[in-house]
Short mmCIF file of C-alpha atoms and ligand atoms in Angstrom, two decimals:
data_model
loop_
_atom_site.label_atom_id
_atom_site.label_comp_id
_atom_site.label_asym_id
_atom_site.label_seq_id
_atom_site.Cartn_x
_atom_site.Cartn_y
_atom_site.Cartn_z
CA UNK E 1 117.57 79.89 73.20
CA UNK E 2 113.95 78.78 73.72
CA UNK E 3 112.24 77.07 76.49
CA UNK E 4 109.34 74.56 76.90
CA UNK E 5 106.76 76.77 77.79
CA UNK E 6 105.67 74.59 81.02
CA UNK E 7 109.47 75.04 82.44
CA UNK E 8 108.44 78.10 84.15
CA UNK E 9 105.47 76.62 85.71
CA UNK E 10 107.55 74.61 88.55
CA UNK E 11 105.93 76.12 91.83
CA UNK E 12 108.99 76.43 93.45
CA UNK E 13 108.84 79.81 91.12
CA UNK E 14 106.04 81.78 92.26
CA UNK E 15 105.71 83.68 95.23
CA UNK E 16 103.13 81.87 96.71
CA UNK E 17 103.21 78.56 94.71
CA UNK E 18 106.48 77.71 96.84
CA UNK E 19 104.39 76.98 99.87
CA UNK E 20 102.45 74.52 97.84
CA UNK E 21 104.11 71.19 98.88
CA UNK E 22 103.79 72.41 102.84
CA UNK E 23 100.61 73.74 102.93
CA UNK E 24 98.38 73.33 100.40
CA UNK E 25 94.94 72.35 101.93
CA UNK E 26 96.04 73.77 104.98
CA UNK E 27 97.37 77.59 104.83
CA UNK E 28 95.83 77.59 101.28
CA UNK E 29 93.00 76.31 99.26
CA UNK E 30 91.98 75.28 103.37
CA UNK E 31 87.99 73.60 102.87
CA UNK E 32 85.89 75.01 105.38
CA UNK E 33 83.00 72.59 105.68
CA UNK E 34 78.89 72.61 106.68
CA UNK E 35 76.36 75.06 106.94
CA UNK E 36 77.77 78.93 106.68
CA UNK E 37 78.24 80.17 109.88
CA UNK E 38 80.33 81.26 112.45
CA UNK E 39 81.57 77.28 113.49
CA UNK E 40 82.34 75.22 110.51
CA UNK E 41 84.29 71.98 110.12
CA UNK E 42 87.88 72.46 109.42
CA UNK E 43 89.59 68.75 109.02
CA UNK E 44 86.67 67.21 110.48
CA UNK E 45 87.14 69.95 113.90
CA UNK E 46 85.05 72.45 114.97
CA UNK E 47 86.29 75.64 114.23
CA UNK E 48 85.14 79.55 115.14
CA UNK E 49 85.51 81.07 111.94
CA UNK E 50 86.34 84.22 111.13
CA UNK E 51 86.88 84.05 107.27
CA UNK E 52 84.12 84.64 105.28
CA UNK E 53 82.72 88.13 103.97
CA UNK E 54 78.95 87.36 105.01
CA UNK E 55 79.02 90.90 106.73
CA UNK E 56 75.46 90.88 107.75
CA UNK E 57 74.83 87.27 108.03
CA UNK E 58 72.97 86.64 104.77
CA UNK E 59 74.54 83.64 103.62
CA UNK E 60 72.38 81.38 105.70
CA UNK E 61 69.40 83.58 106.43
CA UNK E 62 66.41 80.90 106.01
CA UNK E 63 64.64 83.73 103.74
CA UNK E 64 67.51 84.08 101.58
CA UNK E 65 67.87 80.06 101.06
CA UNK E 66 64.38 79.84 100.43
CA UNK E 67 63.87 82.66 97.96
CA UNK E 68 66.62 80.60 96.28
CA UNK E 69 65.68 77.40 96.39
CA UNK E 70 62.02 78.61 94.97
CA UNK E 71 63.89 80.15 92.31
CA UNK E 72 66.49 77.18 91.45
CA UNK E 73 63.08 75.08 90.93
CA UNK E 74 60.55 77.30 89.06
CA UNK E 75 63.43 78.23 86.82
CA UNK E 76 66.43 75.78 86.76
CA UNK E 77 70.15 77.54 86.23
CA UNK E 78 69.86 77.83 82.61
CA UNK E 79 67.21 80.44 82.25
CA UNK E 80 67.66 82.72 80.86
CA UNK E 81 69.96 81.50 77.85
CA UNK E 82 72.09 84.32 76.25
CA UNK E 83 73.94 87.16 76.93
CA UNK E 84 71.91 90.04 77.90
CA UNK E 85 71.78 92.30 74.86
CA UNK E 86 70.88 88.87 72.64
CA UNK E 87 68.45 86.88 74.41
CA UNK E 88 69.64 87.28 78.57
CA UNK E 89 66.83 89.93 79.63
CA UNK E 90 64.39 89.78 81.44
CA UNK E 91 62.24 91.99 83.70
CA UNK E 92 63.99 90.54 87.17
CA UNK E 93 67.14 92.10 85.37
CA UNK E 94 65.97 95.52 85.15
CA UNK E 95 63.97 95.39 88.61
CA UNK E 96 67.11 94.35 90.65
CA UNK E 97 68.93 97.18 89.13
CA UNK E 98 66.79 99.48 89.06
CA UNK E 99 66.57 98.66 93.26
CA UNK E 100 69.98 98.65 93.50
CA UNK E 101 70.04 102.11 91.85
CA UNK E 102 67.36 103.30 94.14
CA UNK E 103 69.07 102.10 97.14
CA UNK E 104 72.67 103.88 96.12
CA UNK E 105 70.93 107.14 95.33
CA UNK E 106 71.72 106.25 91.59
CA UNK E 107 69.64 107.02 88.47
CA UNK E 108 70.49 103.87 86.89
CA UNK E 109 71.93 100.46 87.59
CA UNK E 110 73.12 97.40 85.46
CA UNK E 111 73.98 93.94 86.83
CA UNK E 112 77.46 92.05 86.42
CA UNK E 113 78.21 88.74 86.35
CA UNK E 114 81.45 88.95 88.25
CA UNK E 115 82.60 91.76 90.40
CA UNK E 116 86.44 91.17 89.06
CA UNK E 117 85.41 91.01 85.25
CA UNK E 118 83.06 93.95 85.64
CA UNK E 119 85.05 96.44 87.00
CA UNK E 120 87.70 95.22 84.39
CA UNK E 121 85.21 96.20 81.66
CA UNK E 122 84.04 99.10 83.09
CA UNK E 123 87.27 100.58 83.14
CA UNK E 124 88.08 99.34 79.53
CA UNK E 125 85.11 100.54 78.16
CA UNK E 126 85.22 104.08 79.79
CA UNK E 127 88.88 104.89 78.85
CA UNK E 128 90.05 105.39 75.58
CA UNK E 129 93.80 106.10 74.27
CA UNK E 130 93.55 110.10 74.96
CA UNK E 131 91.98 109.53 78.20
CA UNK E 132 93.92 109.13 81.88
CA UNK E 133 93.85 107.17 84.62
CA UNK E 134 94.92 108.33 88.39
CA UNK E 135 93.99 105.69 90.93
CA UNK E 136 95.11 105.01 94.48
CA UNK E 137 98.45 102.66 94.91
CA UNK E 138 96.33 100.23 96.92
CA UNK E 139 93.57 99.06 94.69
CA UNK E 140 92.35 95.97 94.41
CA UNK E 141 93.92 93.73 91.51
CA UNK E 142 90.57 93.48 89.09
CA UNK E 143 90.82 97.62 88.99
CA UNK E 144 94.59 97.13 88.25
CA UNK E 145 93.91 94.93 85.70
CA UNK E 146 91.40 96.62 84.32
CA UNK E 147 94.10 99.69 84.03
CA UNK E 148 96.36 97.08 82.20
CA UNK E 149 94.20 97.26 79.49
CA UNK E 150 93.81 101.01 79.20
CA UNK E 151 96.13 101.78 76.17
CA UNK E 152 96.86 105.59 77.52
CA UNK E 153 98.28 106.84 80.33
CA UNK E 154 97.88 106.29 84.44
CA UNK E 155 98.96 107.42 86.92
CA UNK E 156 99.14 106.39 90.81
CA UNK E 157 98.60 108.05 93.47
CA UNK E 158 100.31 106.88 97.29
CA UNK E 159 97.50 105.27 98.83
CA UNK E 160 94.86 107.31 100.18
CA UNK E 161 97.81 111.10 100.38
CA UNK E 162 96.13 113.92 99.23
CA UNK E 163 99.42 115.41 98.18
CA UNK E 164 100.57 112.54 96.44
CA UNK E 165 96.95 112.77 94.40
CA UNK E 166 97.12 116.71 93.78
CA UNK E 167 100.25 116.04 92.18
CA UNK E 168 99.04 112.94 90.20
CA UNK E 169 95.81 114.96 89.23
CA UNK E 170 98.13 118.00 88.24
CA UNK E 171 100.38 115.54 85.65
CA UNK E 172 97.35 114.04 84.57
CA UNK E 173 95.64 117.30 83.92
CA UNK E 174 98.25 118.52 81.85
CA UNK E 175 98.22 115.15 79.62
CA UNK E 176 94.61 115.40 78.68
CA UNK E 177 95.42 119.32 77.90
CA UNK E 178 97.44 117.76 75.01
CA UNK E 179 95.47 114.65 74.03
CA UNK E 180 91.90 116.23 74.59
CA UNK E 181 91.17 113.24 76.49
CA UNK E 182 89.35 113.17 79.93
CA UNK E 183 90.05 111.97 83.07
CA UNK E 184 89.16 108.72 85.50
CA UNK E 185 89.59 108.39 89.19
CA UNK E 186 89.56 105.30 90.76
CA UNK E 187 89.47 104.24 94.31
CA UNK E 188 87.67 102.07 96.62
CA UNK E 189 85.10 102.96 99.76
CA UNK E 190 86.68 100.58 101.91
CA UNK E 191 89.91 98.79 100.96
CA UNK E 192 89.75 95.34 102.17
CA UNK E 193 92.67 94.20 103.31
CA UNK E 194 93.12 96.67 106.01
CA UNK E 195 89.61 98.08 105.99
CA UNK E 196 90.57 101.89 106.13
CA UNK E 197 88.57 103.67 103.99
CA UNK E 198 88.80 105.71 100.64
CA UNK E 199 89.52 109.52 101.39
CA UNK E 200 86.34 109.78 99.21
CA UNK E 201 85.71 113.20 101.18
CA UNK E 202 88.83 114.59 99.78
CA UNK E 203 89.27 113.37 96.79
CA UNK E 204 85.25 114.16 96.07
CA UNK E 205 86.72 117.88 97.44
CA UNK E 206 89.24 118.28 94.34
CA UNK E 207 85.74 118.26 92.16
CA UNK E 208 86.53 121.97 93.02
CA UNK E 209 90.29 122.44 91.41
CA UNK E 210 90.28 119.54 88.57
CA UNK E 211 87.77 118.56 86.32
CA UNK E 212 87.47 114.52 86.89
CA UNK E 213 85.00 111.71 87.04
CA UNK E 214 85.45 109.12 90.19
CA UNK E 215 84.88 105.59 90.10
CA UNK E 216 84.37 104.20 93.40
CA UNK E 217 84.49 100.10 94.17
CA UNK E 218 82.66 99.56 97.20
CA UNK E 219 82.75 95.82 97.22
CA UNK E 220 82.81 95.87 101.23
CA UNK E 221 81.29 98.89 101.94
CA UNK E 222 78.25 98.06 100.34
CA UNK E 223 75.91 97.01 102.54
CA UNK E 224 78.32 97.42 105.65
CA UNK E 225 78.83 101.26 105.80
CA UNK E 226 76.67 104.24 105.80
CA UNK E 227 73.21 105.01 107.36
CA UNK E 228 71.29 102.82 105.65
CA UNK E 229 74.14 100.65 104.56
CA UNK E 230 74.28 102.25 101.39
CA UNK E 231 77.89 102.37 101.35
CA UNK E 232 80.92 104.31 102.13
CA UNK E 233 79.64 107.30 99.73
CA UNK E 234 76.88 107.76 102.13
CA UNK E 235 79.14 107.09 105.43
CA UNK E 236 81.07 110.41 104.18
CA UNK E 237 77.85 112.04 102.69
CA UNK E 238 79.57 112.27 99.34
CA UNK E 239 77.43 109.57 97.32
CA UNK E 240 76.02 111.93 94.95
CA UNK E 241 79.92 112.81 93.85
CA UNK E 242 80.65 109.99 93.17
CA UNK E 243 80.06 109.42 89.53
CA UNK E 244 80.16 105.92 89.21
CA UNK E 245 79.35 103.48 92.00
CA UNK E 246 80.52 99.77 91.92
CA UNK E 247 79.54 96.51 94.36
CA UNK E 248 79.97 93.17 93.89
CA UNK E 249 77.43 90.83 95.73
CA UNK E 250 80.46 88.52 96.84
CA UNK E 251 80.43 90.47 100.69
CA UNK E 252 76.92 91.75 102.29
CA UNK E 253 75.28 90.36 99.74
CA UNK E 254 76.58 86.94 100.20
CA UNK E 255 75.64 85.86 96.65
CA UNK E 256 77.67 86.07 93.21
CA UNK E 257 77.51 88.84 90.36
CA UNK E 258 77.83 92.56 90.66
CA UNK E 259 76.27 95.87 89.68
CA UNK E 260 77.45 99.65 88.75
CA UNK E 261 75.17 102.43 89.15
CA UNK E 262 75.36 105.63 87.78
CA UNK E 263 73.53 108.93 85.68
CA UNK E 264 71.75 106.94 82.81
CA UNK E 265 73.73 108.19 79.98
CA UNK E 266 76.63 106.47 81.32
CA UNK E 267 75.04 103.31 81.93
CA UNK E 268 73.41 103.51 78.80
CA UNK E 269 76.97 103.31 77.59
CA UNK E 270 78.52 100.84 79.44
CA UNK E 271 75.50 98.66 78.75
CA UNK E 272 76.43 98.58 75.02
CA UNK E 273 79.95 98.93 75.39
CA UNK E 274 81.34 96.35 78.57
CA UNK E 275 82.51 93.08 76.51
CA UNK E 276 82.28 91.28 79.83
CA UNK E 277 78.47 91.35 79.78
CA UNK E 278 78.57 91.77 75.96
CA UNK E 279 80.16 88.90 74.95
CA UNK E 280 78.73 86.53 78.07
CA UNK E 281 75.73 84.86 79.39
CA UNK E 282 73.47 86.82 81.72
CA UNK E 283 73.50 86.20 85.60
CA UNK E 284 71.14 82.83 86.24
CA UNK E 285 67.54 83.45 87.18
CA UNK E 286 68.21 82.27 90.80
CA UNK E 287 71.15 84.69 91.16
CA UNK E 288 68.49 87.60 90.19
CA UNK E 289 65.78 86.60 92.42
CA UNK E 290 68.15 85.71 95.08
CA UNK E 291 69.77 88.46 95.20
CA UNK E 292 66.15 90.65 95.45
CA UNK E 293 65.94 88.67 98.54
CA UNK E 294 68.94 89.78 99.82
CA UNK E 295 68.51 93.23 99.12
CA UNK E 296 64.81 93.27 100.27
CA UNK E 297 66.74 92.24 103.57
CA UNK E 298 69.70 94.09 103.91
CA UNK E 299 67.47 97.67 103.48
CA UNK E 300 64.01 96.80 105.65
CA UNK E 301 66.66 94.67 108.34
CA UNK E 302 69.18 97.37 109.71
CA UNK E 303 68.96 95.21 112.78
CA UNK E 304 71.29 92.82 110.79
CA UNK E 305 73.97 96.01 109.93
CA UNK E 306 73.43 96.63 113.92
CA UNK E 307 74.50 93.15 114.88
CA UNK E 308 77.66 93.19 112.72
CA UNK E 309 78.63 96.41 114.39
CA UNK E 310 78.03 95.16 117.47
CA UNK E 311 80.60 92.77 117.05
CA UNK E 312 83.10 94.65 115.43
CA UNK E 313 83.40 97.43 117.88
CA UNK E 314 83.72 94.74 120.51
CA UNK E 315 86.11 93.06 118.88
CA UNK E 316 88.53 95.87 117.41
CA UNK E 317 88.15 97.97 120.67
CA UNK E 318 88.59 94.39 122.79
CA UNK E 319 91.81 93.58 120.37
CA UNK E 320 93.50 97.31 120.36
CA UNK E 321 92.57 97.40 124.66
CA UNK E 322 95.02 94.18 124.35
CA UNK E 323 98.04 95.66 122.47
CA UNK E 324 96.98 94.90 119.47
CA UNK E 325 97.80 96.37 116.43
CA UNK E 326 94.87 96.96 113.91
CA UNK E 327 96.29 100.00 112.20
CA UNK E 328 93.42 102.50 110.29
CA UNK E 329 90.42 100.23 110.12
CA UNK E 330 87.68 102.27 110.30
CA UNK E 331 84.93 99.32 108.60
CA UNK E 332 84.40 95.72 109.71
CA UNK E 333 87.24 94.29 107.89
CA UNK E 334 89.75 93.80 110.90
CA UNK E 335 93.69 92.98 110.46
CA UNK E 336 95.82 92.15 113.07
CA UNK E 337 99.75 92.97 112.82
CA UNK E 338 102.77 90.72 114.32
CA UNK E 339 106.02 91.18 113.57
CA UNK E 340 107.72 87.98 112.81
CA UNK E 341 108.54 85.96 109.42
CA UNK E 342 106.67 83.47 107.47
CA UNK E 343 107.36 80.35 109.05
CA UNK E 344 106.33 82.37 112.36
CA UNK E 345 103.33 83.32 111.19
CA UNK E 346 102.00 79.83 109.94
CA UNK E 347 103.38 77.87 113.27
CA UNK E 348 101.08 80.23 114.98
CA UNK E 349 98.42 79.88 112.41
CA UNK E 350 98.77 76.61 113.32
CA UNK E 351 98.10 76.32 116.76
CA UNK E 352 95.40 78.98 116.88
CA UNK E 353 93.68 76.55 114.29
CA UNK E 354 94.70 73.31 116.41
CA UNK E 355 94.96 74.44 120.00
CA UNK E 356 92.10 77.31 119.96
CA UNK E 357 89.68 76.08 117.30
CA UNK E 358 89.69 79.70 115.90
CA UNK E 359 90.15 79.76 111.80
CA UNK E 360 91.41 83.33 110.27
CA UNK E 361 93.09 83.87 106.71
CA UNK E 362 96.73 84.69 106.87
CA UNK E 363 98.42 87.17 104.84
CA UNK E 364 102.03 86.96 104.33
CA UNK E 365 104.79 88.35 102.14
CA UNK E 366 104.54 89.37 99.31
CA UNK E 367 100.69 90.95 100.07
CA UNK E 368 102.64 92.75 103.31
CA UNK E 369 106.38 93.77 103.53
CA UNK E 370 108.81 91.07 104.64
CA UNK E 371 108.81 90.71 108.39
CA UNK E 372 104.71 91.38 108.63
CA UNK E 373 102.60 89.04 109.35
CA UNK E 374 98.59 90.09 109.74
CA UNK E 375 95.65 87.71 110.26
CA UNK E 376 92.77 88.83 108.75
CA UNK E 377 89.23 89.06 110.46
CA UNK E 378 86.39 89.46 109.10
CA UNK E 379 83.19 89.69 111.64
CA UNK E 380 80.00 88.74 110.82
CA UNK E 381 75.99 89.59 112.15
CA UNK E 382 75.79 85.90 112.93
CA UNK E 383 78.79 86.24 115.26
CA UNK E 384 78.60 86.74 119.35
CA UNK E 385 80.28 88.12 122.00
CA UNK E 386 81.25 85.10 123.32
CA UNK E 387 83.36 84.49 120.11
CA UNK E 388 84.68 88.34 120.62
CA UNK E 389 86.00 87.06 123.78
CA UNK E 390 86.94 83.40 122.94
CA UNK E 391 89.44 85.47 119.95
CA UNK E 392 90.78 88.06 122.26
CA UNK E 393 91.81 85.86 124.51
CA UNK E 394 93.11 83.25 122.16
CA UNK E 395 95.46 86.14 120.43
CA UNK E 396 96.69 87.41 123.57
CA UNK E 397 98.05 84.02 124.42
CA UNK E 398 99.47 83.49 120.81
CA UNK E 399 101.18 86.47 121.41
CA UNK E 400 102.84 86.00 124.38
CA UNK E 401 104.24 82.57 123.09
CA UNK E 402 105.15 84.65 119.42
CA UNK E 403 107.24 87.00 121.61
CA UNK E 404 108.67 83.96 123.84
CA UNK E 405 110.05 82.39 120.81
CA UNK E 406 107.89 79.60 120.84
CA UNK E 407 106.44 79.35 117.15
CA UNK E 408 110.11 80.06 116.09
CA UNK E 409 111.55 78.24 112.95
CA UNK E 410 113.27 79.05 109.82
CA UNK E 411 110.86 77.35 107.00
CA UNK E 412 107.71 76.69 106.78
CA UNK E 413 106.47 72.95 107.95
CA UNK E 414 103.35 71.69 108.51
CA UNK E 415 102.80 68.33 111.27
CA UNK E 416 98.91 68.59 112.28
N1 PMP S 501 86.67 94.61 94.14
C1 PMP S 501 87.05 94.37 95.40
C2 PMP S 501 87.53 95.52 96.25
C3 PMP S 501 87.03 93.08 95.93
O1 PMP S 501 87.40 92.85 97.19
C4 PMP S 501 86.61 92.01 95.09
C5 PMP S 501 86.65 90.60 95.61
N2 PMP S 501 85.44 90.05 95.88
C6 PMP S 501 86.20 92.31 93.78
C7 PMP S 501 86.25 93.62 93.35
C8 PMP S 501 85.75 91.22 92.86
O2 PMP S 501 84.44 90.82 93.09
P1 PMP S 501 83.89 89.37 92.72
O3 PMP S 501 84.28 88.43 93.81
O4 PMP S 501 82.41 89.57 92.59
O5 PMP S 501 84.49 88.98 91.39
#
């Protein structure tokens, strides 16, 4: 028997869809209003916020809106008109790449419109049927989709265990043995819903026993991590083992596209082979130049990388001295575990939002097991210690009134 296509769409159905009539506009799809910074307007309040991925305080740097307000009016969002490898080059293209490159230690860049389409494509275009796959059980969903198109095998390893990985490398090994294929690893420098990082150390290590290339996404290391900021590659002093390097310009960069940097006869390839820069226009003119502005910054400012870890270690040392939970971060992403169910979690969502004026994300089921609840904080450069202080002591009271019973409830209701 058949079904009207649109029958499955009720909301009630999806995991997260179900929450809709409760709290959409609130929990999710929330509209955080006014300039970018660390108070916005949430409902018309004044909130501290602690949700967006401007790492190193970019967003609203008066050089950075400048650069692209010069560039929205000397060249207007249309220029240039084409993709790329048609009529979409020009030479701001190749020089932002070709810095970005620099910057990673890279031979070669090439820019992406989208971080989540280009590492789709990247992946798609590097793997054919005989090749194989072995990536960590924790990626991020555009690498896992980009693995749904890869028409051979995969295979995953437990996030981040070295066993687990030795024994996915030794299966896959023996698979390209019979297909004559070759073989992809794919992690990330900093996962970012926990922010531990990528045992990029070890798996760079195996180079040793299996013969591999590794494609890293460093979409919040960039930028954040390393010396210079050059990433999570250069925090472990493995950058040059890492075969291809990946960042999208959605975190430090606080812009919009992407690039992947690599030895030039691979990006020579992916150049004429990625369909999502292939068959789509190239990244706006004030993207480009913006986004030369931003890097400009984030290499001759490491005062602006010294803020933002100014405030993390505050705040992760300040939130662990506290009880807290924050399991393996080791970057500026910062989660914070409770135990307690959903309805818990958003009552006390709630009235940190209402009561404290402090805005975080909340993850719930089914991103964490059952039971979990973890707020997600991300600091920023523009952030001060004041706020550190303001948060600690607005989660130690949230937690003493969790643990009292107070935000207790079966379902999920929303009266602000
Ligand atoms: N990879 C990771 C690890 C991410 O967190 C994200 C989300 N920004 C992406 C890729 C996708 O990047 P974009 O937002 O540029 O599409």
């Amino acid at each position: 028997m058949s079904v009207d296509l649109f029958d499955k769409m009720q909301m009630s159905n999806s995991d997260l869809g179900k929450y809709r009539e409760v709290g959409h506009g609130y929990y999710l799809f929330p509209k955080l209003e006014g300039e970018i910074a660390p108070i916005m307007k949430f409902r018309g309040k004044d909130v501290l916020n602690w949700s967006l991925n401007n790492y190193i305080g970019l967003a609203n740097h008066p050089e950075v809106r400048k650069a692209d307000a010069d560039a929205a009016k000397q060249w207007g969002m249309a220029y240039p008109m084409g993709a790329r490898m048609m009529s979409g080059q020009t030479s701001y293209h190749e020089e932002l790449e070709q810095k970005l490159a620099d910057f990673v230690s890279k031979k070669r860049g090439y820019l992406l419109n989208y971080g989540y389409q280009g590492i789709v494509s990247i992946i798609d275009s590097l793997l054919g049927r005989n090749d194989v796959a072995v990536y960590d059980s924790d990626s991020h969903a555009s690498i896992l989709d980009g693995l749904r198109l890869h028409m051979g095998k995969r295979y995953v390893f437990q996030h981040n265990d070295m066993d687990s990985f030795d024994k996915q490398m030794q299966r896959a090994t023996k698979k390209v043995e019979e297909t004559g294929g070759g073989i992809l690893v794919v992690t990330e420098g900093v996962f970012g819903m926990e922010g531990d990082l990528g045992n990029l150390k070890a798996i760079t290590d195996f180079k040793s026993k299996y013969n591999f290339r590794l494609l890293v996404d460093d979409a919040h290391g960039f930028g954040t991590m390393g010396k210079t900021g050059a990433g999570t590659g250069e925090h472990f002093g493995v950058q040059d083992k890492i075969d291809i390097y990946f960042s999208t310009f959605a975190k430090a960069m606080a812009g919009i596209g992407a690039f992947v940097a690599g030895d030039p006869d691979v990006i020579n390839y992916l150049q004429y082979n990625m369909r999502s820069q292939i068959f789509a226009k190239s990244l706006p003119m004030p993207m480009v130049i913006g986004a030369l502005k931003r890097l400009d910054l984030l290499i001759n400012m490491p005062e602006l990388r010294e803020n933002l870890w100014t405030i993390v270690n505050a705040l992760q040392k300040g939130l662990r001295k506290a009880g807290f939970d924050l399991r393996k971060t080791e970057s500026p992403v910062t989660p914070v575990f409770f135990q307690g169910n959903v309805a818990q979690g958003t009552n006390f969502l709630k009235d940190l939002r209402e009561n404290f004026g402090i805005f975080t994300s909340i993850v719930v089921y089914p991103v964490v097991p059952k039971g979990t609840i973890m707020l997600r904080i991300i600091p920023t450069a523009s952030h001060t210690l004041e706020h550190v202080e303001r948060t600690i002591k607005a989660f130690s009271e949230i937690l003493v009134k969790l643990k009292a019973g107070e935000y207790d409830a079966e379902e999920v209701t929303l009266d602000v």
